[in-house]
């Protein structure tokens, strides 16, 4: 069965900012959104980012907030992605029916788990996704019939590798048809491999694991991404990775107030 994916499709849609930037190797930059606010989503989307990952795994994001944030981000011409809590079909369905341009699925450890994500991310005949929502066409800038014809080939299906088991099975995971991107979660990866966070960055086991993930993604023609803590580190990471997620809205607020209060009280 054919699994034409976002990475190979010839379909052009100017609304899909992140996908278009990835295709042209423009090194797009994303961030994570953890605050459940329509206005916060708008303001972060206005900064010049190419994509925003709405964090339903670790963020304070309910189903309602995910819907609102997806709509707000897409309306600003930025690509909303949703990080799920796990691989359950209902979570995948809700994110895609809200209009997400892609999903990010954490803690993928086996090829079977990757196949499950693909199955529930694709409409038949490639997958098992059901249809019924009137919303996703809006954030994709198309009508529903067009969305149904193009979604399998334009939605970015991204898996996080962030455990020892995931690293051990990364080649088989990357070989799964229909997977478009691999995202490295450095903190959970460090916890799994080293037993502490954050990694210093030069631990041989940690460095080898990242290199193995990148090599597997390249070997199987997948985009590869990771988290970056600040702009300088982001610039270095983009020499290797196709895209990065530049920190987190919550950390950005905390860091600004910490720095400005320090300056005010110095």
mmCIF file of C-alpha atoms in Angstrom:
data_model
loop_
_atom_site.group_PDB
_atom_site.id
_atom_site.type_symbol
_atom_site.label_atom_id
_atom_site.label_comp_id
_atom_site.label_asym_id
_atom_site.label_seq_id
_atom_site.Cartn_x
_atom_site.Cartn_y
_atom_site.Cartn_z
ATOM 1 C CA UNK A 1 0.000 0.000 0.000
ATOM 2 C CA UNK A 2 1.295 3.426 -0.945
ATOM 3 C CA UNK A 3 2.138 5.859 1.867
ATOM 4 C CA UNK A 4 2.837 9.087 0.044
ATOM 5 C CA UNK A 5 3.805 11.469 2.836
ATOM 6 C CA UNK A 6 4.365 15.165 3.433
ATOM 7 C CA UNK A 7 8.034 14.767 2.620
ATOM 8 C CA UNK A 8 7.390 13.464 -0.901
ATOM 9 C CA UNK A 9 4.099 15.019 -2.003
ATOM 10 C CA UNK A 10 4.002 17.396 -4.997
ATOM 11 C CA UNK A 11 0.961 19.205 -3.571
ATOM 12 C CA UNK A 12 1.477 22.953 -3.108
ATOM 13 C CA UNK A 13 -0.437 24.930 -0.481
ATOM 14 C CA UNK A 14 0.902 28.350 0.622
ATOM 15 C CA UNK A 15 -0.943 28.051 3.939
ATOM 16 C CA UNK A 16 1.346 25.203 5.041
ATOM 17 C CA UNK A 17 4.252 27.400 6.096
ATOM 18 C CA UNK A 18 6.329 24.835 7.966
ATOM 19 C CA UNK A 19 5.960 22.127 5.342
ATOM 20 C CA UNK A 20 6.895 24.517 2.548
ATOM 21 C CA UNK A 21 9.970 25.717 4.420
ATOM 22 C CA UNK A 22 11.081 22.146 5.105
ATOM 23 C CA UNK A 23 10.736 21.230 1.450
ATOM 24 C CA UNK A 24 12.968 24.101 0.383
ATOM 25 C CA UNK A 25 15.500 23.433 3.171
ATOM 26 C CA UNK A 26 14.895 26.932 4.535
ATOM 27 C CA UNK A 27 15.701 25.839 8.110
ATOM 28 C CA UNK A 28 12.363 26.811 9.701
ATOM 29 C CA UNK A 29 12.157 27.541 13.422
ATOM 30 C CA UNK A 30 9.386 26.430 15.764
ATOM 31 C CA UNK A 31 8.661 26.726 19.480
ATOM 32 C CA UNK A 32 6.481 25.029 22.082
ATOM 33 C CA UNK A 33 3.269 26.546 23.426
ATOM 34 C CA UNK A 34 2.280 25.388 26.916
ATOM 35 C CA UNK A 35 -0.142 28.109 28.015
ATOM 36 C CA UNK A 36 -3.855 27.635 27.270
ATOM 37 C CA UNK A 37 -4.601 31.028 25.789
ATOM 38 C CA UNK A 38 -5.958 32.098 22.406
ATOM 39 C CA UNK A 39 -4.178 35.439 22.858
ATOM 40 C CA UNK A 40 -0.884 33.829 23.880
ATOM 41 C CA UNK A 41 -1.072 31.702 20.739
ATOM 42 C CA UNK A 42 -1.663 34.805 18.620
ATOM 43 C CA UNK A 43 1.200 36.729 20.186
ATOM 44 C CA UNK A 44 3.711 33.888 19.831
ATOM 45 C CA UNK A 45 2.594 33.330 16.235
ATOM 46 C CA UNK A 46 3.213 37.020 15.484
ATOM 47 C CA UNK A 47 6.936 36.806 16.268
ATOM 48 C CA UNK A 48 8.098 35.358 12.940
ATOM 49 C CA UNK A 49 8.112 31.655 13.783
ATOM 50 C CA UNK A 50 7.303 29.106 11.096
ATOM 51 C CA UNK A 51 5.577 26.575 13.331
ATOM 52 C CA UNK A 52 4.279 26.273 16.889
ATOM 53 C CA UNK A 53 3.944 22.966 18.708
ATOM 54 C CA UNK A 54 0.898 23.080 20.991
ATOM 55 C CA UNK A 55 2.022 20.967 23.925
ATOM 56 C CA UNK A 56 -0.741 18.646 25.095
ATOM 57 C CA UNK A 57 1.830 16.348 26.711
ATOM 58 C CA UNK A 58 3.511 18.610 29.285
ATOM 59 C CA UNK A 59 1.712 21.922 28.775
ATOM 60 C CA UNK A 60 -1.473 23.158 30.454
ATOM 61 C CA UNK A 61 -3.467 22.535 27.283
ATOM 62 C CA UNK A 62 -6.973 21.066 27.351
ATOM 63 C CA UNK A 63 -8.894 19.863 24.312
ATOM 64 C CA UNK A 64 -10.712 23.208 24.093
ATOM 65 C CA UNK A 65 -7.460 25.172 24.394
ATOM 66 C CA UNK A 66 -5.857 22.995 21.718
ATOM 67 C CA UNK A 67 -8.712 23.792 19.313
ATOM 68 C CA UNK A 68 -8.494 27.528 20.039
ATOM 69 C CA UNK A 69 -4.713 27.674 19.764
ATOM 70 C CA UNK A 70 -4.710 25.714 16.506
ATOM 71 C CA UNK A 71 -7.166 28.166 14.961
ATOM 72 C CA UNK A 72 -5.326 31.229 16.282
ATOM 73 C CA UNK A 73 -1.923 30.083 15.021
ATOM 74 C CA UNK A 74 -3.165 29.057 11.580
ATOM 75 C CA UNK A 75 -5.000 32.376 11.203
ATOM 76 C CA UNK A 76 -1.645 34.141 11.636
ATOM 77 C CA UNK A 77 -0.150 32.210 8.703
ATOM 78 C CA UNK A 78 1.940 29.963 10.963
ATOM 79 C CA UNK A 79 1.757 26.167 11.098
ATOM 80 C CA UNK A 80 0.169 24.681 14.236
ATOM 81 C CA UNK A 81 1.382 21.247 15.284
ATOM 82 C CA UNK A 82 0.065 19.337 18.281
ATOM 83 C CA UNK A 83 2.203 17.274 20.622
ATOM 84 C CA UNK A 84 0.021 14.472 21.923
ATOM 85 C CA UNK A 85 0.129 12.703 25.268
ATOM 86 C CA UNK A 86 0.557 9.280 23.649
ATOM 87 C CA UNK A 87 -0.312 7.255 20.541
ATOM 88 C CA UNK A 88 -4.041 6.754 21.195
ATOM 89 C CA UNK A 89 -6.193 7.036 18.092
ATOM 90 C CA UNK A 90 -8.644 9.468 19.699
ATOM 91 C CA UNK A 91 -5.846 11.931 20.534
ATOM 92 C CA UNK A 92 -4.535 11.808 16.968
ATOM 93 C CA UNK A 93 -8.046 12.300 15.610
ATOM 94 C CA UNK A 94 -8.789 15.279 17.847
ATOM 95 C CA UNK A 95 -5.570 17.075 16.930
ATOM 96 C CA UNK A 96 -6.006 16.567 13.201
ATOM 97 C CA UNK A 97 -9.727 17.361 13.275
ATOM 98 C CA UNK A 98 -8.869 20.653 14.998
ATOM 99 C CA UNK A 99 -6.794 21.526 11.946
ATOM 100 C CA UNK A 100 -3.230 20.771 13.036
ATOM 101 C CA UNK A 101 -0.709 20.894 10.207
ATOM 102 C CA UNK A 102 1.099 18.046 11.920
ATOM 103 C CA UNK A 103 1.367 15.934 15.041
ATOM 104 C CA UNK A 104 4.335 15.277 17.326
ATOM 105 C CA UNK A 105 4.080 11.971 19.175
ATOM 106 C CA UNK A 106 6.338 11.424 22.212
ATOM 107 C CA UNK A 107 8.113 8.335 23.527
ATOM 108 C CA UNK A 108 8.127 6.204 20.389
ATOM 109 C CA UNK A 109 10.166 3.097 21.141
ATOM 110 C CA UNK A 110 9.311 0.570 18.423
ATOM 111 C CA UNK A 111 8.431 0.346 14.749
ATOM 112 C CA UNK A 112 5.034 -1.077 15.726
ATOM 113 C CA UNK A 113 4.232 2.082 17.670
ATOM 114 C CA UNK A 114 5.287 4.147 14.653
ATOM 115 C CA UNK A 115 3.003 2.106 12.389
ATOM 116 C CA UNK A 116 0.096 2.703 14.765
ATOM 117 C CA UNK A 117 0.610 6.469 14.559
ATOM 118 C CA UNK A 118 0.682 6.355 10.760
ATOM 119 C CA UNK A 119 -2.456 4.224 10.609
ATOM 120 C CA UNK A 120 -4.497 6.695 12.639
ATOM 121 C CA UNK A 121 -3.010 9.760 10.923
ATOM 122 C CA UNK A 122 -4.072 8.767 7.395
ATOM 123 C CA UNK A 123 -7.460 8.544 5.756
ATOM 124 C CA UNK A 124 -8.285 5.261 3.945
ATOM 125 C CA UNK A 125 -6.942 3.490 2.018
ATOM 126 C CA UNK A 126 -3.554 4.330 3.597
ATOM 127 C CA UNK A 127 -4.927 4.439 7.129
ATOM 128 C CA UNK A 128 -7.893 4.261 9.486
ATOM 129 C CA UNK A 129 -8.635 7.914 10.208
ATOM 130 C CA UNK A 130 -12.323 8.800 10.251
ATOM 131 C CA UNK A 131 -13.816 11.942 8.725
ATOM 132 C CA UNK A 132 -16.440 14.261 10.150
ATOM 133 C CA UNK A 133 -14.892 17.526 11.283
ATOM 134 C CA UNK A 134 -15.634 20.781 9.485
ATOM 135 C CA UNK A 135 -12.635 22.558 11.017
ATOM 136 C CA UNK A 136 -9.391 21.227 9.486
ATOM 137 C CA UNK A 137 -10.033 22.714 6.052
ATOM 138 C CA UNK A 138 -10.109 26.185 7.611
ATOM 139 C CA UNK A 139 -6.582 26.017 9.021
ATOM 140 C CA UNK A 140 -5.327 24.464 5.793
ATOM 141 C CA UNK A 141 -6.990 27.173 3.703
ATOM 142 C CA UNK A 142 -8.992 24.707 1.590
ATOM 143 C CA UNK A 143 -12.495 23.282 1.429
ATOM 144 C CA UNK A 144 -13.222 19.905 3.001
ATOM 145 C CA UNK A 145 -13.246 17.873 -0.245
ATOM 146 C CA UNK A 146 -9.794 19.251 -1.082
ATOM 147 C CA UNK A 147 -8.605 18.588 2.465
ATOM 148 C CA UNK A 148 -9.760 14.966 2.248
ATOM 149 C CA UNK A 149 -7.831 14.523 -1.002
ATOM 150 C CA UNK A 150 -4.618 16.127 0.232
ATOM 151 C CA UNK A 151 -4.349 15.584 4.010
ATOM 152 C CA UNK A 152 -2.531 12.225 3.780
ATOM 153 C CA UNK A 153 0.170 13.900 1.728
ATOM 154 C CA UNK A 154 0.526 17.216 3.560
ATOM 155 C CA UNK A 155 0.145 16.547 7.302
ATOM 156 C CA UNK A 156 3.555 16.253 8.999
ATOM 157 C CA UNK A 157 3.742 13.065 11.057
ATOM 158 C CA UNK A 158 6.568 13.523 13.551
ATOM 159 C CA UNK A 159 7.802 11.023 16.140
ATOM 160 C CA UNK A 160 9.931 11.750 19.185
ATOM 161 C CA UNK A 161 12.887 9.500 19.962
ATOM 162 C CA UNK A 162 13.782 10.100 23.592
ATOM 163 C CA UNK A 163 14.636 6.784 25.226
ATOM 164 C CA UNK A 164 17.278 4.074 25.160
ATOM 165 C CA UNK A 165 14.778 1.703 23.541
ATOM 166 C CA UNK A 166 13.903 4.290 20.893
ATOM 167 C CA UNK A 167 17.585 4.732 20.019
ATOM 168 C CA UNK A 168 18.088 0.967 19.818
ATOM 169 C CA UNK A 169 15.145 0.677 17.400
ATOM 170 C CA UNK A 170 15.597 3.962 15.564
ATOM 171 C CA UNK A 171 16.514 2.432 12.217
ATOM 172 C CA UNK A 172 13.352 0.317 12.154
ATOM 173 C CA UNK A 173 11.269 3.295 13.313
ATOM 174 C CA UNK A 174 12.660 5.544 10.579
ATOM 175 C CA UNK A 175 11.993 2.852 7.977
ATOM 176 C CA UNK A 176 8.224 3.005 8.606
ATOM 177 C CA UNK A 177 6.413 4.462 5.556
ATOM 178 C CA UNK A 178 4.352 7.562 6.285
ATOM 179 C CA UNK A 179 6.653 8.986 8.962
ATOM 180 C CA UNK A 180 7.930 12.413 7.909
ATOM 181 C CA UNK A 181 10.048 13.693 10.777
ATOM 182 C CA UNK A 182 12.007 12.477 13.784
ATOM 183 C CA UNK A 183 12.250 14.828 16.765
ATOM 184 C CA UNK A 184 14.923 14.350 19.413
ATOM 185 C CA UNK A 185 13.777 15.040 22.958
ATOM 186 C CA UNK A 186 17.160 15.744 24.598
ATOM 187 C CA UNK A 187 15.949 15.927 28.190
ATOM 188 C CA UNK A 188 14.091 12.625 28.309
ATOM 189 C CA UNK A 189 16.866 11.085 26.219
ATOM 190 C CA UNK A 190 19.394 12.202 28.817
ATOM 191 C CA UNK A 191 17.245 10.823 31.624
ATOM 192 C CA UNK A 192 16.971 7.474 29.893
ATOM 193 C CA UNK A 193 20.640 7.184 28.937
ATOM 194 C CA UNK A 194 22.412 9.071 31.715
ATOM 195 C CA UNK A 195 19.982 9.213 34.601
ATOM 196 C CA UNK A 196 20.093 13.010 34.926
ATOM 197 C CA UNK A 197 19.003 16.239 33.235
ATOM 198 C CA UNK A 198 20.258 18.306 31.569
ATOM 199 C CA UNK A 199 22.996 16.477 29.734
ATOM 200 C CA UNK A 200 26.325 18.262 29.742
ATOM 201 C CA UNK A 201 26.298 17.652 26.004
ATOM 202 C CA UNK A 202 29.633 15.881 25.687
ATOM 203 C CA UNK A 203 28.772 12.528 27.289
ATOM 204 C CA UNK A 204 29.821 9.853 24.743
ATOM 205 C CA UNK A 205 26.641 7.814 25.153
ATOM 206 C CA UNK A 206 24.464 10.901 24.674
ATOM 207 C CA UNK A 207 26.433 12.205 21.695
ATOM 208 C CA UNK A 208 26.476 8.767 20.051
ATOM 209 C CA UNK A 209 22.714 8.411 20.494
ATOM 210 C CA UNK A 210 22.002 11.751 18.791
ATOM 211 C CA UNK A 211 24.344 10.898 15.938
ATOM 212 C CA UNK A 212 22.653 7.524 15.531
ATOM 213 C CA UNK A 213 19.200 9.133 15.381
ATOM 214 C CA UNK A 214 20.306 11.730 12.814
ATOM 215 C CA UNK A 215 22.022 9.086 10.686
ATOM 216 C CA UNK A 216 18.937 6.837 10.684
ATOM 217 C CA UNK A 217 16.661 9.726 9.736
ATOM 218 C CA UNK A 218 18.962 10.707 6.875
ATOM 219 C CA UNK A 219 19.293 7.101 5.700
ATOM 220 C CA UNK A 220 15.527 6.761 5.381
ATOM 221 C CA UNK A 221 14.840 10.219 3.972
ATOM 222 C CA UNK A 222 13.134 11.731 7.025
ATOM 223 C CA UNK A 223 13.452 15.257 8.310
ATOM 224 C CA UNK A 224 15.098 15.489 11.719
ATOM 225 C CA UNK A 225 14.513 18.080 14.459
ATOM 226 C CA UNK A 226 15.353 18.802 18.078
ATOM 227 C CA UNK A 227 14.812 21.224 20.949
ATOM 228 C CA UNK A 228 17.154 24.225 21.249
ATOM 229 C CA UNK A 229 17.337 26.279 24.436
ATOM 230 C CA UNK A 230 18.298 29.664 22.959
ATOM 231 C CA UNK A 231 19.028 31.489 19.731
ATOM 232 C CA UNK A 232 22.779 30.885 19.689
ATOM 233 C CA UNK A 233 22.370 27.154 20.237
ATOM 234 C CA UNK A 234 19.537 27.103 17.708
ATOM 235 C CA UNK A 235 21.850 28.594 15.061
ATOM 236 C CA UNK A 236 24.387 25.806 15.679
ATOM 237 C CA UNK A 237 21.761 23.071 15.658
ATOM 238 C CA UNK A 238 20.378 24.264 12.319
ATOM 239 C CA UNK A 239 23.719 23.362 10.730
ATOM 240 C CA UNK A 240 22.760 19.728 11.337
ATOM 241 C CA UNK A 241 18.986 19.618 11.771
ATOM 242 C CA UNK A 242 16.220 20.500 9.316
ATOM 243 C CA UNK A 243 14.281 22.461 11.932
ATOM 244 C CA UNK A 244 14.419 23.154 15.655
ATOM 245 C CA UNK A 245 11.987 24.095 18.393
ATOM 246 C CA UNK A 246 13.369 27.223 20.051
ATOM 247 C CA UNK A 247 12.562 26.846 23.748
ATOM 248 C CA UNK A 248 9.051 27.272 25.182
ATOM 249 C CA UNK A 249 6.613 30.117 25.811
ATOM 250 C CA UNK A 250 6.683 29.479 29.568
ATOM 251 C CA UNK A 251 10.482 29.564 29.737
ATOM 252 C CA UNK A 252 10.566 32.698 27.600
ATOM 253 C CA UNK A 253 8.356 34.552 30.082
ATOM 254 C CA UNK A 254 10.287 33.264 33.072
ATOM 255 C CA UNK A 255 13.659 34.087 31.538
ATOM 256 C CA UNK A 256 12.623 37.629 30.584
ATOM 257 C CA UNK A 257 11.356 38.484 34.052
ATOM 258 C CA UNK A 258 14.365 36.860 35.728
ATOM 259 C CA UNK A 259 16.817 38.827 33.568
ATOM 260 C CA UNK A 260 14.956 42.145 33.842
ATOM 261 C CA UNK A 261 14.463 41.854 37.584
ATOM 262 C CA UNK A 262 18.156 41.109 37.988
ATOM 263 C CA UNK A 263 18.962 44.250 35.984
ATOM 264 C CA UNK A 264 16.468 46.328 37.974
ATOM 265 C CA UNK A 265 17.855 45.192 41.319
ATOM 266 C CA UNK A 266 21.533 45.320 40.418
#
